[in-house]
C-alpha cells in the first residue's frame, strides 16, 4: 500500500477541540434535554471527527480542467504540507504507464474499476490531494478518502471548463470517445461531484488559481469552525461584560424552536454572507435549483446540514413540484415593470417557495427520539402550503412530525378556505378560529411562551411544539433565493446589466417577503428601493411614513387581498433589530409597548434610516379591481388581488429611473370571485370549479393553474374543526391532536 505521511500539521487552519462535557442523567431525561445542550454534544462529536487536526487531508475534487492540481500545489506551499496528484503520484506509478495509455488499453468501465482499486490501496495524512475528474464515480474509493479528509468541490462554470479543455487538448477523460459531447459528459459528471463534497468553492469566471486557493482555505476554516455561525433573539440584551458568553443558538436549534424563549425572533448573530460580483455573474445562466444551492450553502453551516444533503433537499423541493421549470420566472409586463411569478407551486402561492423545502430542513434538524407538533397561523395561503409541504415527507418523518394550522374562519377567501381544508392529510389538520389572523398569530406566540404548557406536552407526551410561519428562520431563509434569482433573470434576459439597480414592490402584511428582499440586497443584489404595498389595512405604510406603529382604534378590514389583512407584522421586529444595530433592549421595549399600549414610536434617526431604503403606499378596494381590469385589457395578463395592490402602488411610487420587479404572490384562480367582479363577468354565483374553468376559457396570461383546477374537484367533501377565539381552547385542541397522533 502506498502511504504518504504528513509533512507538517495543518496548524494554520485548525484549533483544538473543546474538552467533553459529562452530565449525569437517566435515559428518559436524556430524550428531552434542552436543544442547546443536545446539539452542542452533536457538534462536538462532528468537530472531533471532521476537523483537519493532525492527520486529516484536504481533498480537491472537480471536473477535468477545474485546476485541482495547480490549486493543490499553491495550498501545499501555503501550508507547508505534502501535495499528492492522483494522476501523477498514484495511478501512473502504480500502473507504470500514463493514464491515457491505461484508458486506451482497458476501456472506460474497466478503467474506473482499476482507478478505484489504486486509490483504495493508498493512504495519506496531513496532505493536499488532487483527485482525477473520474475518481468520484467510484463509491468505495471515495468513502475511503472521505474517512480521513474534507472533500472540497471546485465548482467551475461549464463554459470555462470546456474552453480550458480545448486549449489543453486532454486525451485521458473517461467517456471522452463514447460519442457523447463534452458538454453532456461534464453535466453527467456533476451528479457524482454533488454526492461527495463537504464544502464547495464556487469558482467564478476569471478567478486566478491563487484566488481559488484562498477560497479553499476559507471554506476549510468555515467547515471546521462549527461554532462560527450562530443565531440570537431580536430581544437579546448584550451583556455589559464582553467576556460573558452570549446565549446563541445554532441554525438547527433556531429552526426547531421557531420562536426564541424571550418572545423574540431568531436572526443571524453575524452579517449575511456576501457574494462577489464575479460569483453573481457566474450564476446569471444558472437554474433556480443551482442558484438555491449556492446561496443556501452560504447561509447554512454544514454542521447543521451537510452541503450534499442540502442539495438533495433543494432538488426534491423544486425538481417536480412546480408547474414551471424555471420555478419563479420573471415576466415583462409593460414599460419598465416586471412580474415575479411566485405562484407555480402546488398550492398556487409564494409560500410554496419556502414550504416545499422547509419541512425537509426541519425533519433533518430534529432528533430522532422526539415528536414535533407544528403550529401555524394563516391569513390565507400559508395554511395549505404548510399542510402540502409536510405531507411530502417520508413515512418515518410523517409519523413524528404533525401540523395544525389555524385560520380565521371568516377571514380568508372561499377558495383559500376550501384549499386549506382540502390539504389535510394523515399528519396535518385545519382548524377554523372565530376571529381574525392577528388573534391566531398572537395566540400561537402565547402558547409557545407558556413554559408550563409546553413542558407538560414534552414530559407527558414526548412532544415538542414548533412553528412554520415566517417567524421561523427556516421558513424565511429560502425566500431570499427568489428575489436574487429574479434579478439574475433580468440580467440573463438582457433587460439590465449586472450591477444596474432595480426597485422591488411587494404586497406586504407580515413583512417576511419584503424582509427576504432586504437580505438578498445584503448578499449583493443591487436593490435600490423596497416599495411596501398595503391594502386598506395599511399600518405598515403609515409606519414607514411616520415611524409610528399604531394599532389603537384600528380595526382589521376584510379585503379582496386577505393574505395581507394583517395588523401585527411579526417580521418587522427583525428589520427593526437590524436597523437598530442589534439593540435587543430597544426591540424588547418597543414590542412590549405594542403589546401593552398598542402602539410605539421609533426615534427620528431610525425613521430616516428606514426611509433611506423603504417607500410605501396603500391601495383601496376600488383601485385594486380597476388595476386588474386595466392590466388585462392592456396586456391580456390577469393579476391576483395582492399583485394588483402592488401594481397600483408601483405605478404611484416608482420614479421611472430603474426597473421595478413586482412580486406576484398568488395565482388569480384562488380569488375567482374578485377577478370576475374586476373583469365584469356576470356569472359570479357559481361553484369554485365552474368559476375557475370559466376564467380558464379566457386564454389569459398566466395560464390556468393545473393543480388548483384539480383540487376543486374534491373540496366540498372535507371536514374540519371550528373553535372559539380563546387561547385555552386552542391549547386543548393542540393537546387532543397530540394524543390522537402520537399516543
XYZ file of C-alpha atoms in Angstrom, residues 68-667:
600
model
C -7.193 20.892 -8.966
C -3.507 20.198 -9.498
C -2.454 23.847 -9.740
C -4.591 24.932 -6.785
C -3.387 21.950 -4.754
C 0.260 22.966 -5.221
C -0.486 26.537 -4.120
C -2.278 25.299 -0.984
C 0.586 22.918 -0.257
C 3.057 25.800 -0.437
C 0.902 27.961 1.830
C 0.564 25.219 4.448
C 3.967 23.619 4.016
C 2.465 20.187 3.542
C 2.693 17.287 1.133
C 0.831 17.590 -2.205
C -0.427 14.468 -3.969
C -1.751 14.406 -7.516
C -3.683 11.159 -8.009
C -2.940 11.022 -11.748
C 0.812 11.517 -11.476
C 1.662 10.228 -7.994
C -0.733 7.296 -7.608
C -2.088 5.974 -10.880
C 0.919 6.274 -13.172
C 3.315 4.956 -10.500
C 1.001 2.018 -9.789
C 0.471 1.135 -13.448
C 3.912 2.080 -14.820
C 2.187 3.731 -17.769
C 0.450 7.013 -18.499
C -3.225 7.476 -17.619
C -4.133 7.976 -21.285
C -2.365 4.717 -22.213
C -4.210 2.828 -19.484
C -7.559 4.250 -20.582
C -6.857 3.270 -24.180
C -5.703 -0.186 -23.059
C -8.652 -1.247 -20.827
C -11.592 0.981 -21.836
C -13.842 3.237 -19.794
C -15.568 0.758 -17.481
C -12.505 -1.242 -16.531
C -10.505 1.962 -16.128
C -12.877 3.228 -13.422
C -12.516 -0.063 -11.510
C -8.724 -0.123 -11.691
C -8.518 3.577 -10.843
C -10.704 2.927 -7.795
C -8.576 -0.021 -6.670
C -5.420 2.064 -6.918
C -6.944 4.756 -4.687
C -8.163 2.137 -2.193
C -4.590 0.883 -1.852
C -3.166 4.247 -0.929
C -3.373 6.302 2.234
C -2.185 9.755 3.188
C -2.234 12.058 6.175
C -1.909 15.820 6.562
C -1.728 16.258 2.788
C -3.421 18.082 -0.045
C -4.812 15.565 -2.555
C -5.880 16.486 -6.089
C -8.297 13.866 -7.417
C -8.860 12.891 -11.019
C -12.052 14.021 -12.662
C -13.405 10.469 -12.588
C -12.488 9.440 -9.010
C -15.939 10.425 -7.680
C -17.544 7.827 -9.958
C -16.147 5.004 -7.769
C -18.024 4.815 -4.457
C -15.700 2.620 -2.417
C -12.605 4.706 -3.106
C -14.444 7.935 -2.260
C -15.631 6.548 1.085
C -12.025 5.526 1.730
C -10.812 9.095 1.068
C -13.683 10.762 2.896
C -12.886 8.951 6.161
C -9.675 10.903 6.506
C -10.310 14.277 4.949
C -12.544 17.093 3.818
C -13.604 16.964 0.178
C -13.679 20.409 -1.430
C -15.542 20.696 -4.722
C -14.076 23.190 -7.198
C -17.280 24.236 -8.974
C -16.178 25.921 -12.181
C -18.711 27.233 -14.757
C -19.258 24.737 -17.562
C -18.337 27.206 -20.298
C -14.983 27.848 -18.610
C -14.218 24.123 -18.315
C -14.989 23.485 -21.985
C -12.802 26.422 -23.010
C -9.891 25.204 -20.887
C -10.132 21.626 -22.171
C -9.999 22.819 -25.775
C -6.752 24.627 -25.029
C -5.284 21.736 -23.020
C -6.157 19.050 -25.611
C -6.521 16.378 -22.910
C -6.974 12.793 -24.141
C -7.482 10.960 -20.845
C -11.081 11.752 -19.880
C -13.248 8.728 -19.155
C -16.082 8.585 -21.699
C -14.409 11.132 -23.964
C -14.561 8.939 -27.066
C -18.018 7.443 -26.467
C -19.763 9.781 -28.900
C -21.118 11.957 -26.070
C -20.428 15.658 -26.357
C -18.027 17.161 -23.818
C -20.826 19.391 -22.500
C -23.130 16.427 -21.845
C -20.273 14.421 -20.374
C -19.459 17.152 -17.881
C -23.132 17.628 -16.990
C -23.390 13.891 -16.325
C -20.369 14.028 -14.019
C -21.884 16.769 -11.829
C -24.194 14.293 -10.085
C -21.138 12.496 -8.715
C -19.406 15.657 -7.566
C -22.564 16.771 -5.751
C -22.735 13.430 -3.991
C -19.390 13.629 -2.229
C -18.378 17.150 -1.374
C -18.151 18.532 2.147
C -17.536 22.120 1.026
C -17.967 23.839 -2.300
C -15.759 26.571 -3.722
C -17.652 28.492 -6.353
C -15.008 29.476 -8.906
C -16.308 32.442 -10.841
C -15.086 33.095 -14.385
C -11.633 34.652 -14.481
C -10.644 33.712 -10.914
C -6.890 33.080 -10.616
C -5.535 29.851 -9.059
C -4.283 31.906 -6.100
C -7.763 33.316 -5.509
C -9.282 29.840 -5.711
C -6.662 28.520 -3.262
C -7.577 31.234 -0.763
C -11.240 30.336 -1.190
C -10.444 26.696 -0.471
C -8.683 27.617 2.764
C -11.579 29.842 3.790
C -14.014 27.025 3.037
C -11.968 24.637 5.166
C -11.838 27.133 8.025
C -15.593 27.586 7.887
C -16.176 23.842 7.676
C -14.198 23.082 10.799
C -15.375 26.098 12.828
C -18.726 24.632 13.802
C -19.488 27.374 16.315
C -18.928 30.331 13.995
C -22.466 30.800 12.636
C -24.978 31.300 15.409
C -28.338 32.974 15.953
C -29.612 35.288 18.653
C -33.047 36.580 19.606
C -34.140 40.007 18.420
C -34.773 40.682 22.119
C -31.359 39.510 23.285
C -29.739 42.043 25.603
C -25.983 42.087 25.198
C -24.067 41.582 28.476
C -22.051 44.521 29.751
C -19.178 42.177 30.440
C -17.750 41.457 26.979
C -16.319 38.149 28.218
C -19.725 36.849 29.278
C -20.939 34.185 26.869
C -23.860 35.037 24.577
C -26.799 32.606 24.712
C -26.685 31.915 20.983
C -28.330 29.117 19.018
C -27.205 27.148 16.026
C -29.203 27.060 12.788
C -30.685 23.668 13.676
C -31.886 24.948 17.037
C -33.361 28.116 15.549
C -35.345 26.023 13.054
C -36.555 23.545 15.663
C -37.522 26.096 18.293
C -39.109 28.556 15.862
C -39.606 31.320 18.423
C -36.983 32.411 20.961
C -37.772 31.755 24.627
C -37.931 35.509 25.352
C -40.594 36.011 22.684
C -38.202 37.405 20.093
C -37.344 36.071 16.636
C -34.072 34.395 15.704
C -31.631 36.322 13.495
C -28.014 35.618 12.479
C -25.533 36.903 15.052
C -23.184 37.934 12.235
C -23.863 39.627 8.917
C -25.295 37.782 5.932
C -22.642 36.217 3.690
C -21.948 38.325 0.615
C -21.140 37.008 -2.852
C -18.621 38.783 -5.043
C -19.623 40.418 -8.300
C -17.882 37.619 -10.191
C -19.763 34.946 -8.276
C -23.096 36.607 -9.014
C -22.240 36.895 -12.699
C -21.424 33.190 -12.795
C -24.962 32.498 -11.561
C -26.663 34.501 -14.320
C -27.084 31.468 -16.554
C -27.766 29.009 -13.704
C -31.064 27.297 -12.977
C -33.177 28.187 -9.942
C -32.071 24.974 -8.227
C -28.392 25.747 -8.835
C -28.819 29.283 -7.510
C -30.631 28.000 -4.429
C -27.865 25.506 -3.703
C -25.115 28.113 -3.902
C -26.945 30.740 -1.822
C -28.308 28.447 0.878
C -24.974 26.659 1.314
C -23.529 30.052 2.232
C -26.256 30.597 4.845
C -26.444 27.117 6.436
C -23.356 25.669 8.110
C -22.518 22.114 7.003
C -22.523 21.044 10.659
C -26.264 21.715 10.605
C -26.964 20.304 7.150
C -24.134 18.794 5.074
C -23.887 20.556 1.725
C -24.579 17.427 -0.327
C -27.665 16.647 1.791
C -28.901 20.222 1.435
C -28.531 19.868 -2.331
C -30.713 16.753 -2.279
C -33.394 18.608 -0.316
C -33.377 21.514 -2.768
C -33.692 19.205 -5.763
C -36.574 17.358 -4.076
C -38.338 20.621 -3.213
C -38.080 22.323 -6.596
C -37.492 19.460 -9.005
C -41.008 18.270 -9.869
C -43.370 20.173 -7.576
C -43.576 23.331 -9.694
C -45.616 23.738 -12.849
C -42.944 25.965 -14.422
C -39.432 24.577 -14.939
C -37.987 27.991 -14.028
C -39.748 27.718 -10.618
C -40.067 31.502 -10.147
C -39.932 33.108 -13.629
C -39.891 36.834 -14.360
C -42.286 38.147 -16.988
C -42.103 41.570 -18.657
C -45.421 43.328 -18.040
C -45.022 46.751 -19.650
C -42.535 49.613 -19.733
C -40.003 49.009 -17.015
C -42.312 46.854 -14.880
C -41.708 43.135 -14.448
C -43.768 40.464 -12.697
C -42.018 37.898 -10.487
C -44.363 34.902 -10.695
C -44.260 33.148 -7.344
C -47.379 31.030 -7.797
C -46.252 27.993 -9.818
C -46.023 25.720 -6.777
C -48.611 23.080 -5.815
C -50.835 25.457 -3.804
C -50.514 28.468 -6.108
C -48.842 30.967 -3.753
C -45.393 32.303 -2.936
C -45.440 30.326 0.305
C -44.641 27.180 -1.722
C -41.167 28.535 -2.478
C -40.339 28.105 1.217
C -42.684 25.379 2.305
C -41.670 22.777 -0.244
C -38.163 22.993 1.247
C -38.606 23.927 4.912
C -40.220 20.596 6.024
C -37.187 18.653 4.773
C -34.853 21.033 6.615
C -36.948 20.682 9.769
C -37.053 16.869 9.579
C -33.278 16.738 9.178
C -32.629 19.021 12.147
C -34.817 17.335 14.774
C -33.524 14.444 16.928
C -34.985 11.003 16.192
C -36.254 10.473 19.744
C -38.906 13.240 19.883
C -42.220 14.007 18.248
C -42.956 17.509 16.958
C -46.230 19.341 16.559
C -46.044 22.313 14.165
C -48.465 25.136 14.957
C -49.261 27.563 12.145
C -51.378 30.692 11.863
C -52.506 31.521 8.347
C -54.016 34.592 6.748
C -54.884 32.553 3.673
C -52.021 30.951 1.747
C -49.665 29.674 4.440
C -52.108 27.049 5.736
C -52.462 24.999 2.565
C -48.768 25.453 1.708
C -47.665 24.135 5.122
C -50.049 21.180 5.013
C -48.943 20.325 1.478
C -45.232 20.691 2.239
C -45.238 18.492 5.342
C -47.363 15.866 3.566
C -44.416 15.234 1.224
C -42.130 13.986 3.999
C -41.209 10.324 4.020
C -43.264 7.867 6.074
C -40.955 7.835 9.102
C -40.843 11.626 9.324
C -44.615 11.920 8.978
C -45.011 9.616 11.969
C -43.067 12.016 14.209
C -43.984 15.419 12.706
C -47.573 16.683 12.578
C -49.123 20.053 11.707
C -52.114 22.033 12.962
C -52.937 25.177 11.020
C -55.287 27.791 12.499
C -57.115 30.099 10.105
C -59.663 32.907 10.654
C -62.993 31.283 9.857
C -64.350 34.312 8.013
C -61.033 35.970 7.149
C -59.897 34.080 4.036
C -61.418 33.730 0.568
C -63.849 30.858 -0.018
C -61.342 29.151 -2.276
C -58.478 29.611 0.207
C -60.635 28.137 2.964
C -61.615 25.179 0.817
C -57.980 24.710 -0.203
C -56.751 24.722 3.409
C -59.391 22.170 4.387
C -58.691 20.085 1.292
C -54.957 19.972 2.081
C -55.484 17.990 5.294
C -53.578 14.711 5.369
C -52.740 11.991 7.876
C -50.236 14.278 9.628
C -51.911 17.674 9.108
C -55.185 19.307 10.127
C -57.001 22.618 9.652
C -58.806 24.460 12.448
C -61.078 27.432 11.846
C -60.974 30.118 14.549
C -63.837 32.536 15.145
C -61.571 35.582 14.986
C -59.016 37.248 12.710
C -55.454 36.367 11.709
C -53.871 38.637 14.298
C -55.607 36.672 17.056
C -54.432 33.353 15.560
C -50.831 34.568 15.316
C -50.814 36.116 18.810
C -52.422 33.000 20.310
C -49.716 30.750 18.883
C -46.981 33.030 20.234
C -48.623 32.879 23.674
C -48.764 29.081 23.517
C -45.047 28.934 22.687
C -44.223 31.273 25.585
C -46.296 29.212 28.065
C -43.458 27.123 29.502
C -45.797 25.215 31.819
C -47.901 24.027 28.897
C -45.006 23.246 26.548
C -43.133 21.484 29.343
C -46.221 19.408 30.134
C -46.528 18.328 26.484
C -42.861 17.337 26.415
C -42.932 15.277 29.605
C -46.424 13.808 29.246
C -46.450 13.065 25.512
C -42.823 13.316 24.398
C -43.887 16.095 22.007
C -42.275 19.476 21.348
C -44.023 22.432 19.726
C -42.582 24.414 16.827
C -43.737 26.763 14.058
C -43.680 27.007 10.274
C -44.767 30.625 9.920
C -42.214 33.137 8.694
C -41.332 33.733 12.345
C -39.321 30.514 11.819
C -35.923 31.260 10.296
C -36.027 28.036 8.263
C -39.184 29.283 6.595
C -37.924 32.826 5.871
C -34.450 31.993 4.549
C -35.466 30.210 1.284
C -37.410 33.319 0.250
C -34.120 35.173 -0.220
C -33.379 32.949 -3.214
C -36.249 34.043 -5.447
C -35.511 37.745 -5.016
C -31.906 37.136 -6.058
C -32.990 34.820 -8.860
C -35.398 37.428 -10.261
C -32.606 39.965 -10.610
C -30.328 37.395 -12.275
C -33.121 36.521 -14.728
C -33.425 40.170 -15.765
C -29.680 40.196 -16.429
C -29.882 36.891 -18.307
C -32.751 38.165 -20.477
C -30.775 41.288 -21.379
C -33.073 43.843 -19.739
C -30.282 45.110 -17.468
C -26.556 44.581 -17.000
C -25.261 43.196 -13.728
C -24.770 45.977 -11.215
C -27.658 48.100 -12.501
C -30.108 48.818 -9.671
C -33.746 47.720 -9.515
C -36.666 48.504 -7.245
C -38.880 45.781 -5.804
C -42.558 46.260 -4.995
C -44.086 43.692 -2.678
C -47.621 43.345 -1.277
C -46.836 43.262 2.411
C -48.636 42.080 5.517
C -46.348 40.147 7.854
C -43.164 41.770 6.422
C -41.439 38.437 5.701
C -41.428 38.642 1.906
C -40.048 42.173 1.776
C -37.514 41.356 4.508
C -36.207 38.474 2.384
C -35.548 41.051 -0.355
C -33.557 43.106 2.185
C -31.442 40.021 2.904
C -30.925 39.482 -0.844
C -29.527 43.013 -1.028
C -27.214 42.251 1.895
C -25.887 39.274 -0.097
C -25.022 41.562 -3.009
C -28.128 42.064 -5.192
C -28.307 45.803 -6.101
C -31.840 46.619 -4.966
C -32.332 50.368 -4.720
C -35.770 50.823 -3.125
C -38.121 48.474 -1.309
C -41.693 49.533 -2.118
C -44.100 48.321 0.550
C -47.625 47.912 -0.850
C -50.547 47.744 1.587
C -54.280 47.323 1.189
C -56.814 49.079 3.445
C -55.018 47.572 6.458
C -52.153 49.998 5.914
C -50.486 50.030 9.318
C -47.098 49.275 7.692
C -47.431 52.097 5.166
C -48.268 54.514 7.963
C -45.304 53.260 9.998
C -42.825 53.667 7.138
C -44.076 57.206 6.537
C -44.144 58.308 10.178
C -42.197 55.860 12.379
C -45.372 55.435 14.455
C -46.779 51.897 14.664
C -50.279 52.496 15.954
C -52.983 49.856 16.421
C -55.204 51.981 18.642
C -58.731 52.324 17.282
C -57.626 50.439 14.169
C -59.871 47.546 13.165
C -58.919 44.853 10.697
C -60.743 45.281 7.389
C -61.580 42.275 5.227
C -60.410 42.919 1.676
C -60.025 41.266 -1.725
C -56.369 40.582 -0.726
C -56.806 38.594 2.528
C -53.217 37.366 2.802
C -52.119 40.882 3.726
C -55.071 41.563 6.015
C -52.678 41.806 8.942
C -52.141 44.480 11.572
C -49.338 42.907 13.651
C -46.389 42.379 11.322
C -44.153 39.834 13.016
C -41.090 40.150 10.796
C -40.930 43.900 11.226
C -39.253 43.056 14.530
C -36.339 41.507 12.652
C -35.888 44.594 10.498
C -36.048 46.984 13.442
C -33.399 44.868 15.173
C -31.227 45.170 12.059
C -31.733 48.944 11.777
C -31.081 49.486 15.500
C -27.682 47.738 15.270
C -28.935 44.647 17.148
C -30.209 46.625 20.116
C -32.305 43.907 21.747
C -33.160 46.135 24.680
C -34.794 48.697 22.385
C -36.659 45.995 20.424
C -37.943 44.458 23.672
C -39.146 47.868 24.845
C -40.925 48.643 21.555
C -42.771 45.351 21.264
C -43.705 45.222 24.935
C -45.160 48.680 24.399
C -47.036 47.431 21.334
C -48.421 44.515 23.354
C -49.481 46.623 26.318
C -50.276 50.037 24.833
C -50.983 49.005 21.212
C -48.508 51.438 19.658
C -44.884 52.557 19.605
C -42.846 55.373 18.053
C -39.250 54.957 16.882
C -36.717 57.784 17.102
C -36.251 60.169 14.195
C -32.806 58.788 13.387
C -34.331 55.335 12.836
C -37.172 56.821 10.769
C -34.590 58.444 8.485
C -32.666 55.171 8.245
C -35.852 53.291 7.357
C -36.828 55.787 4.699
C -33.433 55.608 3.008
C -34.421 52.200 1.639
C -38.208 51.978 2.008
C -41.132 53.816 0.468
C -44.748 52.782 0.952
C -48.330 53.427 -0.025
C -51.681 51.681 0.012
C -54.433 50.744 -2.382
C -58.209 50.917 -1.989
C -60.550 48.082 -2.976
C -61.793 50.027 -5.984
C -58.259 50.742 -7.173
C -57.394 47.054 -6.786
C -60.253 45.909 -9.035
C -59.548 48.691 -11.535
C -55.887 47.601 -11.806
C -56.934 44.007 -12.548
C -59.279 45.231 -15.253
C -56.907 47.730 -16.894
C -53.950 45.341 -16.869
C -55.991 42.587 -18.504
C -57.333 44.963 -21.167
C -53.856 46.313 -21.890
C -51.828 43.106 -21.902
C -54.122 40.080 -21.504
C -52.484 39.389 -18.133
C -54.629 38.702 -15.048
C -53.266 39.937 -11.724
C -54.439 38.392 -8.491
C -55.727 40.987 -5.960
C -52.471 41.046 -3.959
C -50.421 41.637 -7.096
C -52.912 44.289 -8.150
C -52.310 46.101 -4.848
C -48.584 46.081 -5.625
C -49.201 47.232 -9.217
C -51.235 50.242 -8.039
C -48.560 51.240 -5.543
C -45.714 50.650 -8.022
C -47.424 52.898 -10.581
C -47.725 55.565 -7.933
C -44.304 55.298 -6.266
C -41.689 54.284 -8.848
C -39.771 57.170 -10.374
C -39.145 55.502 -13.773
C -35.369 55.723 -13.313
C -34.866 51.990 -12.907
C -36.893 48.810 -13.454
C -39.297 47.597 -10.776
C -39.915 43.919 -10.012
C -43.461 43.378 -8.724
C -43.896 40.237 -6.622
C -46.950 38.285 -7.758
C -47.652 36.310 -4.630
C -50.619 34.170 -5.704
C -52.364 32.804 -8.782
